[in-house]
CSV table of C-alpha atoms in Angstrom, one decimal:
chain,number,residue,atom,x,y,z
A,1,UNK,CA,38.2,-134.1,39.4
A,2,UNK,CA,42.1,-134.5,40.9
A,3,UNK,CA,44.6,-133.1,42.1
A,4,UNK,CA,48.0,-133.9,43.1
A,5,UNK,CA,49.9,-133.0,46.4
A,6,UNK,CA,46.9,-131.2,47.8
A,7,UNK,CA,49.1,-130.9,51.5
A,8,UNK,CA,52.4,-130.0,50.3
A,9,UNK,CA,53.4,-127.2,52.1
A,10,UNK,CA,55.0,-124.3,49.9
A,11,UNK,CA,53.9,-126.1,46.2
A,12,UNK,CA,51.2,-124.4,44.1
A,13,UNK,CA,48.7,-126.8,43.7
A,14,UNK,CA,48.6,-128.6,40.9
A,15,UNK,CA,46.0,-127.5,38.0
A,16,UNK,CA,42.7,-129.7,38.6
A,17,UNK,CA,41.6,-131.7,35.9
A,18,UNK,CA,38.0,-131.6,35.1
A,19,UNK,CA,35.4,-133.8,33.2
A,20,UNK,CA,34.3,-132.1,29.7
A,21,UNK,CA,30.8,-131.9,31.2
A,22,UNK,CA,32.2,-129.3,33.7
A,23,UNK,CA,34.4,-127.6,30.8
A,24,UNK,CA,32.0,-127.2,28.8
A,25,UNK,CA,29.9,-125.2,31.4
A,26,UNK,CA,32.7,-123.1,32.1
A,27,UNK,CA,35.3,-122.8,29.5
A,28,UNK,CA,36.2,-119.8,28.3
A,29,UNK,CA,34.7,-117.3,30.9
A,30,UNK,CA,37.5,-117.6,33.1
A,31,UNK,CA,39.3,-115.0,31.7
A,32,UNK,CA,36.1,-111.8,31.0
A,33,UNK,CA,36.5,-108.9,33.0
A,34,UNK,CA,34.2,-108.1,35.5
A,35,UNK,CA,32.2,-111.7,36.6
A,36,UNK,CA,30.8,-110.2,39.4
A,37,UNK,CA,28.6,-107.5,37.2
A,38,UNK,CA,27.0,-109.9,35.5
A,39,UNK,CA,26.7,-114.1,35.9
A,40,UNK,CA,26.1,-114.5,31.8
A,41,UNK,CA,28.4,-112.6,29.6
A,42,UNK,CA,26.7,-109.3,28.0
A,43,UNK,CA,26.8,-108.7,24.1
A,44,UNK,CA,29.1,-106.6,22.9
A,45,UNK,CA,27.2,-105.0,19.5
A,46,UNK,CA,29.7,-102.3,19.2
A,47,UNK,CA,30.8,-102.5,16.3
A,48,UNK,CA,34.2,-100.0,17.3
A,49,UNK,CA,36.2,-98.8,20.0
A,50,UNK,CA,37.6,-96.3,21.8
A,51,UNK,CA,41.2,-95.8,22.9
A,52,UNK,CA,42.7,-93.8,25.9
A,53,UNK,CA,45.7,-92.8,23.2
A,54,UNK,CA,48.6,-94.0,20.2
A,55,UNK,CA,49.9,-96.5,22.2
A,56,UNK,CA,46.5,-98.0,23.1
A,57,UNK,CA,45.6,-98.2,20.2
A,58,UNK,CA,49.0,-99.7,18.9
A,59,UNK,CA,48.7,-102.5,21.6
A,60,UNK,CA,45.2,-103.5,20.2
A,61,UNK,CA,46.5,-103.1,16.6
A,62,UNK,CA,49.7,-105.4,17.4
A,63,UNK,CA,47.7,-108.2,19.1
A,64,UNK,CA,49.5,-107.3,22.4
A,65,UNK,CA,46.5,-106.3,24.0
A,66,UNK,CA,43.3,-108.5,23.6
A,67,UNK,CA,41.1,-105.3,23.7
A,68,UNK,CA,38.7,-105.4,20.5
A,69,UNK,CA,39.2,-102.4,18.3
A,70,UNK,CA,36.7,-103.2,15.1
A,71,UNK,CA,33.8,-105.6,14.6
A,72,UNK,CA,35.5,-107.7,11.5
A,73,UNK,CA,38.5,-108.4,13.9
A,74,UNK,CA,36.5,-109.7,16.7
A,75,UNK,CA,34.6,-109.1,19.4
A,76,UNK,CA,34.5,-110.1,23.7
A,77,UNK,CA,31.9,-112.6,22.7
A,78,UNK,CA,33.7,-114.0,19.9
A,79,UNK,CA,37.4,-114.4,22.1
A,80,UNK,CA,35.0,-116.0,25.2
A,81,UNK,CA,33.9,-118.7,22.3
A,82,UNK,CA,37.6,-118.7,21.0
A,83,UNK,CA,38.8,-119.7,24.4
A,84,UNK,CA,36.1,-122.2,25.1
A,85,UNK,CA,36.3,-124.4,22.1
A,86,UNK,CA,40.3,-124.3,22.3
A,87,UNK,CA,39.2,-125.6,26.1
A,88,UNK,CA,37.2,-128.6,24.9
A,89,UNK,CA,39.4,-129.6,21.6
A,90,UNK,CA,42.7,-129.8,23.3
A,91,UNK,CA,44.4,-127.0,20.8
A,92,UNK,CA,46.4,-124.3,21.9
A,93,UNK,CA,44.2,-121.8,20.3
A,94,UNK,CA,40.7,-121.4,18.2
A,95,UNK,CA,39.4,-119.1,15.5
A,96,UNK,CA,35.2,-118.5,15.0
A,97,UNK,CA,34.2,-117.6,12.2
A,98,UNK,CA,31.1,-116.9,10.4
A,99,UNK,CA,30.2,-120.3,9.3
A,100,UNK,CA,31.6,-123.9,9.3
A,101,UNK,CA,32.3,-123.3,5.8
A,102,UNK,CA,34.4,-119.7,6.0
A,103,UNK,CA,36.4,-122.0,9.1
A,104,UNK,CA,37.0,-124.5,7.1
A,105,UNK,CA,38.3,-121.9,3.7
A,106,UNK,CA,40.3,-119.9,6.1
A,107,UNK,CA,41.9,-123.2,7.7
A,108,UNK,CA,43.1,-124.8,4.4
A,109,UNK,CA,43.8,-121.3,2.4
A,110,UNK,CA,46.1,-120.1,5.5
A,111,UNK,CA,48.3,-123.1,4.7
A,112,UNK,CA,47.7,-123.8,1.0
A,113,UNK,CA,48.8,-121.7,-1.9
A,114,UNK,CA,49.3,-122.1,-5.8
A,115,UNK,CA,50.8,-125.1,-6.9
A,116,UNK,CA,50.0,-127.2,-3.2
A,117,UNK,CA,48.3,-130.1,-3.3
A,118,UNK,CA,45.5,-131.5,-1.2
A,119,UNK,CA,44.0,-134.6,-0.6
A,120,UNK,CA,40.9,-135.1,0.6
A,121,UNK,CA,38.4,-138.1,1.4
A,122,UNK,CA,35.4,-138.3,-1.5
A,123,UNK,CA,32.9,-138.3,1.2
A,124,UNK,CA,33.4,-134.7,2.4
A,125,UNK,CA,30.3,-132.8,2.9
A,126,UNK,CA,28.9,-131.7,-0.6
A,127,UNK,CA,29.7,-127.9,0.0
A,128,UNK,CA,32.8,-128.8,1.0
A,129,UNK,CA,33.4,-131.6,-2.0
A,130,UNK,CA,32.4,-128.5,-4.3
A,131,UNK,CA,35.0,-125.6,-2.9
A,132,UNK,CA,38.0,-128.5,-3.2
A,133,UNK,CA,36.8,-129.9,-6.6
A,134,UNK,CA,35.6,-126.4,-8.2
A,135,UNK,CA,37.3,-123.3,-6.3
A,136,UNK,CA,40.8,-124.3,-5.5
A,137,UNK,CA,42.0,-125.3,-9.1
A,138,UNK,CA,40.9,-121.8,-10.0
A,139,UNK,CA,43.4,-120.7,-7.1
A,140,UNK,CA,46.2,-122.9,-8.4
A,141,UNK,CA,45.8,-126.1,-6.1
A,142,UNK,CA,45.3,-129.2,-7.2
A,143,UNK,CA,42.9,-131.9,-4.8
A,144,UNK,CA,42.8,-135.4,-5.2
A,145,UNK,CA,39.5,-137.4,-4.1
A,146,UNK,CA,40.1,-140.9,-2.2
A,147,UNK,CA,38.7,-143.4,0.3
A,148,UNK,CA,40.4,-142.1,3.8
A,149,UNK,CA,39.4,-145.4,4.8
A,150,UNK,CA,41.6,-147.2,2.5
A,151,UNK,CA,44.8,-146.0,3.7
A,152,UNK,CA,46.2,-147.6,0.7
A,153,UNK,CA,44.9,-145.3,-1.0
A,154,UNK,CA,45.5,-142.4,0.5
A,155,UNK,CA,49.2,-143.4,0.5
A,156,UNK,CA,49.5,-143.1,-2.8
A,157,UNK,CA,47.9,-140.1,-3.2
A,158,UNK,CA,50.9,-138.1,-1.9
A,159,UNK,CA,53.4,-136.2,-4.1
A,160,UNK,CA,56.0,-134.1,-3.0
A,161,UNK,CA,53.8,-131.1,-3.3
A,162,UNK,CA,51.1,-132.2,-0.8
A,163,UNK,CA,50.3,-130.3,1.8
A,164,UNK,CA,47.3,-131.1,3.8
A,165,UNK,CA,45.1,-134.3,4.3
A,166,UNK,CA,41.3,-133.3,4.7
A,167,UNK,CA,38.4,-135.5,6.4
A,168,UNK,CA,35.8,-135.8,8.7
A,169,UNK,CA,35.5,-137.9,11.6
A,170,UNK,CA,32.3,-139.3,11.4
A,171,UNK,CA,31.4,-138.8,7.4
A,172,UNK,CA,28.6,-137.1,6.3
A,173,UNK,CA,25.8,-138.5,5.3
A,174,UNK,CA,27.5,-142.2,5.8
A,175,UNK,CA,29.2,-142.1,9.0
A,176,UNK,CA,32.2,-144.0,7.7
A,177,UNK,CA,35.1,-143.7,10.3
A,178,UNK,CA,38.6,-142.5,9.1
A,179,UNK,CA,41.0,-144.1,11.1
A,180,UNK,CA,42.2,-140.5,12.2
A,181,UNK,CA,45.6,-141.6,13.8
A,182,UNK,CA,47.1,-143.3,11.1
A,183,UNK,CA,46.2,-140.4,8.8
A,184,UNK,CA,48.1,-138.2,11.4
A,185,UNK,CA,51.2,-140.2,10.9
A,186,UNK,CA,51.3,-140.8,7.4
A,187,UNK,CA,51.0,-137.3,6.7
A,188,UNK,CA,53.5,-136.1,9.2
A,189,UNK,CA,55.7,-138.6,7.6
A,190,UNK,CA,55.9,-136.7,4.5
A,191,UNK,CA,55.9,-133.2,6.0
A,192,UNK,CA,51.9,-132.5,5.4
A,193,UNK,CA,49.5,-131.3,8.4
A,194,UNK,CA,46.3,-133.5,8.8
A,195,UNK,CA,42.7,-131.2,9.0
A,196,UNK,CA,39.6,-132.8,10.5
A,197,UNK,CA,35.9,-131.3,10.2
A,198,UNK,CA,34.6,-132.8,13.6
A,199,UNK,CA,31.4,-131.4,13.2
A,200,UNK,CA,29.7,-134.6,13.4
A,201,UNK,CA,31.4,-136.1,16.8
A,202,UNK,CA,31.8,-132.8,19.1
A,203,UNK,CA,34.5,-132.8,21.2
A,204,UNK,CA,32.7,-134.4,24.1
A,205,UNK,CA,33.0,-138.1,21.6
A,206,UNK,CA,36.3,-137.2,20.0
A,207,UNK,CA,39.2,-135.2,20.3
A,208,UNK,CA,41.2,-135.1,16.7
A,209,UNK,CA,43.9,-133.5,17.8
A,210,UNK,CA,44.4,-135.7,21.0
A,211,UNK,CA,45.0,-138.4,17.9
A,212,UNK,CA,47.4,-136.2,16.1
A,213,UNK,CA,45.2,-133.6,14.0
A,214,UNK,CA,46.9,-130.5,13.2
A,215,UNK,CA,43.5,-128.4,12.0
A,216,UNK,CA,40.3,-129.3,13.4
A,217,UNK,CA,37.2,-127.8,12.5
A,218,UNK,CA,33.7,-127.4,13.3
A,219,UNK,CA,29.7,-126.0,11.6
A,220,UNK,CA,29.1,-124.3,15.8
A,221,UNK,CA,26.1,-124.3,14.2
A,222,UNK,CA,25.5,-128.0,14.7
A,223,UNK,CA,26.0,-129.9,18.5
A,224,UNK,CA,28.5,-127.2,19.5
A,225,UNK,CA,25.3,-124.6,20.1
A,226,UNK,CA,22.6,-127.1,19.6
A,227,UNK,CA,19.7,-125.2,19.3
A,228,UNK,CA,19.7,-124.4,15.5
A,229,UNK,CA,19.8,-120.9,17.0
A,230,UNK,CA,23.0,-119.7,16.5
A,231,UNK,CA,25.6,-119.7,12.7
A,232,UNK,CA,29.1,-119.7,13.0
A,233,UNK,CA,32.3,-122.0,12.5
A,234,UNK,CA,35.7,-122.8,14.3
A,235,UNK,CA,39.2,-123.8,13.8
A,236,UNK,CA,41.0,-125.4,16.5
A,237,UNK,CA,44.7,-125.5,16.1
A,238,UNK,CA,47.8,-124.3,17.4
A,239,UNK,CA,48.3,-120.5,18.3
A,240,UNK,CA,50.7,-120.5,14.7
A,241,UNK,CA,48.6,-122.3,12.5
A,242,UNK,CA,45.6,-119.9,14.1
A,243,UNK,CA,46.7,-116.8,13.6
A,244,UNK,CA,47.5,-117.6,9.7
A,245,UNK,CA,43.8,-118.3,9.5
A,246,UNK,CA,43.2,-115.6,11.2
A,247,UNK,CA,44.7,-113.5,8.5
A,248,UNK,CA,42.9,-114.6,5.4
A,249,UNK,CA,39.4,-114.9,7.8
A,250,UNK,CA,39.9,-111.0,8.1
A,251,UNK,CA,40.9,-110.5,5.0
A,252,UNK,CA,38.0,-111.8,3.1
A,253,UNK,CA,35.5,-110.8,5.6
A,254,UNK,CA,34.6,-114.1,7.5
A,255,UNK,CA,34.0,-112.7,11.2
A,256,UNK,CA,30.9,-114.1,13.2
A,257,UNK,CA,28.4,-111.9,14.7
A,258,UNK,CA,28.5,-110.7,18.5
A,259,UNK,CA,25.1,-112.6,19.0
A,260,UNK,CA,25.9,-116.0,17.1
A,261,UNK,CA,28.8,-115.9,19.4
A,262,UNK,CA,26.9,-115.2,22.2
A,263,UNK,CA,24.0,-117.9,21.9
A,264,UNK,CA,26.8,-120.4,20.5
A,265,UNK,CA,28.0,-120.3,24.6
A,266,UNK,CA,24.8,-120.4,26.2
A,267,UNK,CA,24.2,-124.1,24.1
A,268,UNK,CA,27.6,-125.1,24.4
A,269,UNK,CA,27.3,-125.0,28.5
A,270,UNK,CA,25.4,-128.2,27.9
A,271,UNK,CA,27.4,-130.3,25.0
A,272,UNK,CA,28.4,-132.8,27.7
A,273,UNK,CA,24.5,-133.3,28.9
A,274,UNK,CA,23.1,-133.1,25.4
A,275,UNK,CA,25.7,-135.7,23.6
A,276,UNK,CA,25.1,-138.4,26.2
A,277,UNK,CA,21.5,-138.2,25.6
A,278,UNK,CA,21.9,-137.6,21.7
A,279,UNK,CA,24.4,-141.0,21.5
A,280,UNK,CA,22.3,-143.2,23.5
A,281,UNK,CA,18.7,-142.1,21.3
A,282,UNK,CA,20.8,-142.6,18.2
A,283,UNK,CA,22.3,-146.4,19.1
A,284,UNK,CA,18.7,-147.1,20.5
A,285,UNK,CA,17.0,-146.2,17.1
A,286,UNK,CA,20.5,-147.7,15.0
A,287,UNK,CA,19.9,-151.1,16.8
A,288,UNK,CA,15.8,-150.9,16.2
A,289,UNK,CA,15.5,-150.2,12.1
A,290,UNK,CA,18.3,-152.3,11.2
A,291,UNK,CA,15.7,-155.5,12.5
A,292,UNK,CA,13.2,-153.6,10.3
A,293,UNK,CA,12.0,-155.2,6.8
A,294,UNK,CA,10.9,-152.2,5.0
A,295,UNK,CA,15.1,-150.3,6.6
A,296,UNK,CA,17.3,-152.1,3.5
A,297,UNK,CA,20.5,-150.1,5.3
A,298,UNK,CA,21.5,-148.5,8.5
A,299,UNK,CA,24.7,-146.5,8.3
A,300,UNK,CA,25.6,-146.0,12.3
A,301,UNK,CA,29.2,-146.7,13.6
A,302,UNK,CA,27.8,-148.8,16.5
A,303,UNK,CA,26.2,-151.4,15.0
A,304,UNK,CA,28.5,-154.8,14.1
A,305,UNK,CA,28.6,-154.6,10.8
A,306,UNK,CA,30.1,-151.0,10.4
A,307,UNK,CA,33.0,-151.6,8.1
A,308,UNK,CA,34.5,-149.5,10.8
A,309,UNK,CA,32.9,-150.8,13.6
A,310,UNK,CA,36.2,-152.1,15.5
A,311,UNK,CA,37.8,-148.3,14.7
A,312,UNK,CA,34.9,-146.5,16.5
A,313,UNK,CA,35.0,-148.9,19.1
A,314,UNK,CA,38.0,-147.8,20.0
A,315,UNK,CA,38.0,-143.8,18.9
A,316,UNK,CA,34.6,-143.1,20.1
A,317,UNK,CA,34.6,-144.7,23.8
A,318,UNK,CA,31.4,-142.0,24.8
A,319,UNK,CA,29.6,-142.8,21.9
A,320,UNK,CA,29.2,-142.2,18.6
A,321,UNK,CA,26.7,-138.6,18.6
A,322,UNK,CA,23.6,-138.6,17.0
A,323,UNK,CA,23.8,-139.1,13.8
A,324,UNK,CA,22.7,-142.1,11.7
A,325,UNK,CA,21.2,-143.0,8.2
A,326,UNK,CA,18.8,-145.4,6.9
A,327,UNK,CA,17.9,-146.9,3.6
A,328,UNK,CA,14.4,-146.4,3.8
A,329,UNK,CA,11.8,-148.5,1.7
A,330,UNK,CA,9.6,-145.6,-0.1
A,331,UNK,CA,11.6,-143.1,1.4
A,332,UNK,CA,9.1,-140.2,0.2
A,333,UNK,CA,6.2,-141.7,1.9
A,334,UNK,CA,7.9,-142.6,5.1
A,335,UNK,CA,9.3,-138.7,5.4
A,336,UNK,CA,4.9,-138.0,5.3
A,337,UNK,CA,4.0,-140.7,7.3
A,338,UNK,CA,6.3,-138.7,10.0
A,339,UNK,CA,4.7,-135.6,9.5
A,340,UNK,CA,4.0,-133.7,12.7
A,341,UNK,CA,6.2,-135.3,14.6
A,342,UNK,CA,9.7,-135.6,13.0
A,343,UNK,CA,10.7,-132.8,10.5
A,344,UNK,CA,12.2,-132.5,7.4
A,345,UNK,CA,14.7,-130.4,8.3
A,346,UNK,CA,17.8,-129.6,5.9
A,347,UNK,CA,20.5,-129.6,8.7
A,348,UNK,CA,21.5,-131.4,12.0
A,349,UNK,CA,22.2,-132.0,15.9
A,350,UNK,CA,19.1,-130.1,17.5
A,351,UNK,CA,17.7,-131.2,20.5
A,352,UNK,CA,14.6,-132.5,18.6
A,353,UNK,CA,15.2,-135.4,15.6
A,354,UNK,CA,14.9,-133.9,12.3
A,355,UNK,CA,15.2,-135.9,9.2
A,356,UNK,CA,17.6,-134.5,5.8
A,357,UNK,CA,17.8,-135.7,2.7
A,358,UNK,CA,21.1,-135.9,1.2
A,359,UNK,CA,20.3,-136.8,-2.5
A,360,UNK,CA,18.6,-133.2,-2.8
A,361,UNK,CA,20.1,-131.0,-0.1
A,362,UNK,CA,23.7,-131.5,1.4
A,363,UNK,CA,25.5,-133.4,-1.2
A,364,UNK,CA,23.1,-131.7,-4.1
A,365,UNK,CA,26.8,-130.2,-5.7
A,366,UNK,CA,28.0,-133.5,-6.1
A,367,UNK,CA,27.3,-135.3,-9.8
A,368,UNK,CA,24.7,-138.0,-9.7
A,369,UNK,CA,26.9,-140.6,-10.8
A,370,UNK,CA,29.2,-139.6,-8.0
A,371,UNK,CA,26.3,-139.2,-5.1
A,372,UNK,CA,24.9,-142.8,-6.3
A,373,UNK,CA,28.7,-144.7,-6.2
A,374,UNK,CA,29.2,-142.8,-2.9
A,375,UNK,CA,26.1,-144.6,-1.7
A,376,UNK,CA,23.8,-141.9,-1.5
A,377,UNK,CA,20.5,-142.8,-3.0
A,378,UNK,CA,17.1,-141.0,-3.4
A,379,UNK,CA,16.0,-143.3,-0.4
A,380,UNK,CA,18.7,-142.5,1.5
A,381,UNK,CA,17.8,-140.4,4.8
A,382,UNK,CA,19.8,-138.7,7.0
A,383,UNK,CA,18.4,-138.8,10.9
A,384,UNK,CA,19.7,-136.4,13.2
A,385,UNK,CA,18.2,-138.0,16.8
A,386,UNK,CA,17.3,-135.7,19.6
A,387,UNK,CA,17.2,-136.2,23.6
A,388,UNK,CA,13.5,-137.2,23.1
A,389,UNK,CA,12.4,-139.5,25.8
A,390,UNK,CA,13.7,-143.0,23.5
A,391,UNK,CA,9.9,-144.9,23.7
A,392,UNK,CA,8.2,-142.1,21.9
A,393,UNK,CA,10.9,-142.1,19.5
A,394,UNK,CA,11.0,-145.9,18.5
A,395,UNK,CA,6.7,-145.4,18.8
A,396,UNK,CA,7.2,-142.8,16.2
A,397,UNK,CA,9.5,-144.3,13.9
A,398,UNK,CA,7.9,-147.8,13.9
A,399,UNK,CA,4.2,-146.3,13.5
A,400,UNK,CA,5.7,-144.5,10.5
A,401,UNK,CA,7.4,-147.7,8.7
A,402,UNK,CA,4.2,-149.3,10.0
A,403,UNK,CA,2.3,-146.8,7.9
């Protein structure tokens, strides 16, 4: 940590600048009442509270007073969280939610109305593919699919009516890399607000809005918590674009529980520890199965022949997270060959590796002939590597290929 002018007499100090590793340990906290009760936040599970009179409960009504007044609206646990991940992403202010997916809804929808347009990368996660192509044309907004990569492409996607670029930072099941800045200034060019699901990079590998994002969001359920313990989602934004969210998150009913909250911070006191470990596992197994003759492909922005690899190089200094996927030679039989030591598990970023599928679980919305020209295949695995000791992964892996 630094700090400037630590001698001058009759200056405040200046604010010390800490490492995300220490952040993310203590972010949000700062500001709870009574630290010296308890050393770990309580749950609150009220679900309503009492006021001293009117003008209480005006202030709490107004927003002028922080105090929760009903569970839907929010809760201690839920503002701690709020002021955390606002902490770690940079942004002015954050909104949790109930899951990655309401986030994400009450991010776009608080900007978007009948007759916007949005466009979005193909590559999207499948639920998320699915609410753009199939729900918002029934609300009157029109979405147009493109490569985010090709920024060509995306270029000539705008109209005058567009109002929001959507993508990930690290695609999902493909890890493609966006190049995130450029997107930022083409659509603040033409008056449109850039929104990034980060879900896959955490913000102790990459910072969105650092590179101009406007909405960043998150599945807390994933590296943010960690322990496939805890549901919720996040939006990260500025205290305006925030509270608009906030206002159709309340309205249709979006609000995270007390206890997700709650076991979201006790995993996110770690993020720093865990993603160093998960990043380092991941390049080590990336580098291993790409040598392997039954691995046709290895999708992993560290390796040299990422079509992005340059990109990530340069976004993604800390590493790249845990994610990878692999081409696998008799996929179905490697998946048993694992059996009882790796799971098949249909989600991501635990401490332990898991293994998804993509073809039948996460981008199961999208039509086949749109999975297979996105490159997902039947034999197309999704790994989600853990902070296992990195020998008795590679042993496990290669005994199963071996198999």
């Amino acid at each position: 940590m630094s700090q400037s002018n630590p001698d001058a007499p009759g200056e405040p100090a200046a604010p010390v600048k800490y490492d995300l590793t220490t952040l993310a340990a203590r972010a949000g906290e700062e500001a709870r009442p009574n630290r010296a009760a308890a050393l770990v936040e309580p749950i609150y599970q009220s679900t309503v509270y009492a006021f001293a009179d009117l003008d209480d409960l005006d202030r709490a009504m107004s927003g002028e007073d922080p105090a929760s007044f009903y569970y839907r609206n929010g809760t201690p646990n839920a503002a701690t969280l709020e002021r955390a991940l606002a902490t770690l992403e940079g942004t002015g202010a954050a909104l949790v939610a109930g899951s990655g997916m309401a986030a994400i809804s009450a991010a776009l929808l608080g900007v978007l109305k009948a007759g916007d347009h949005v466009i979005t990368d193909a590559r999207v996660y499948g639920v998320t593919y699915a609410l753009l192509a199939e729900e918002f044309p029934r609300l009157g907004i029109e979405v147009s699919f493109v490569d985010a990569c090709d920024l060509n492409e995306v270029e000539d996607a705008f109209r005058p009516n567009t109002r929001v670029v959507h993508v990930e930072s690290l695609t999902n099941p493909l890890l493609t890399v966006p190049d995130v800045p450029a997107l930022a200034r083409l659509a603040h060019e033409r008056g449109a607000l850039l929104s990034v699901d980060n879900t896959f990079a955490s913000p102790a590998v990459f910072r969105p809005a650092e590179h101009g994002a406007d909405l960043v969001t998150h599945s807390v359920s994933k590296y943010l918590s960690g322990h496939s313990t805890a549901f919720g989602g996040v939006l990260c934004a500025s205290p305006e674009l925030v509270a608009l969210a906030r206002t159709r998150l309340l309205r249709l009913g979006g609000t995270i529980s007390a206890f997700d909250a709650w076991m979201t911070m006790q995993g996110l006191k770690t993020l720093g520890l865990r993603m160093r470990a998960h990043s380092g596992n991941a390049q080590a197994v990336a580098d291993v199965l790409v040598n392997h003759p039954r691995v046709k492909a290895v999708y992993h922005p560290g390796l040299s022949d990422h079509p992005q690899f340059h990109l990530a190089m340069d976004l993604f200094p800390q590493g790249f997270g845990g994610m990878l996927s692999a081409d696998i030679e008799d996929a179905p039989r490697f998946v048993k060959a694992l059996a009882g030591r790796i799971p098949l598990a249909p989600s991501l970023a635990d401490v332990i590796t898991t293994l998804s599928w993509p073809w039948g679980t996460s981008h199961r919305p999208l039509p086949e002939p749109e999975r297979r020209r996105l490159g997902i295949t039947p034999n197309l695995l999704r790994l989600s590597i853990g902070i296992e000791d990195i020998g008795d992964l590679l042993g496990d892996f290669e005994a199963a290929l071996d198999a």
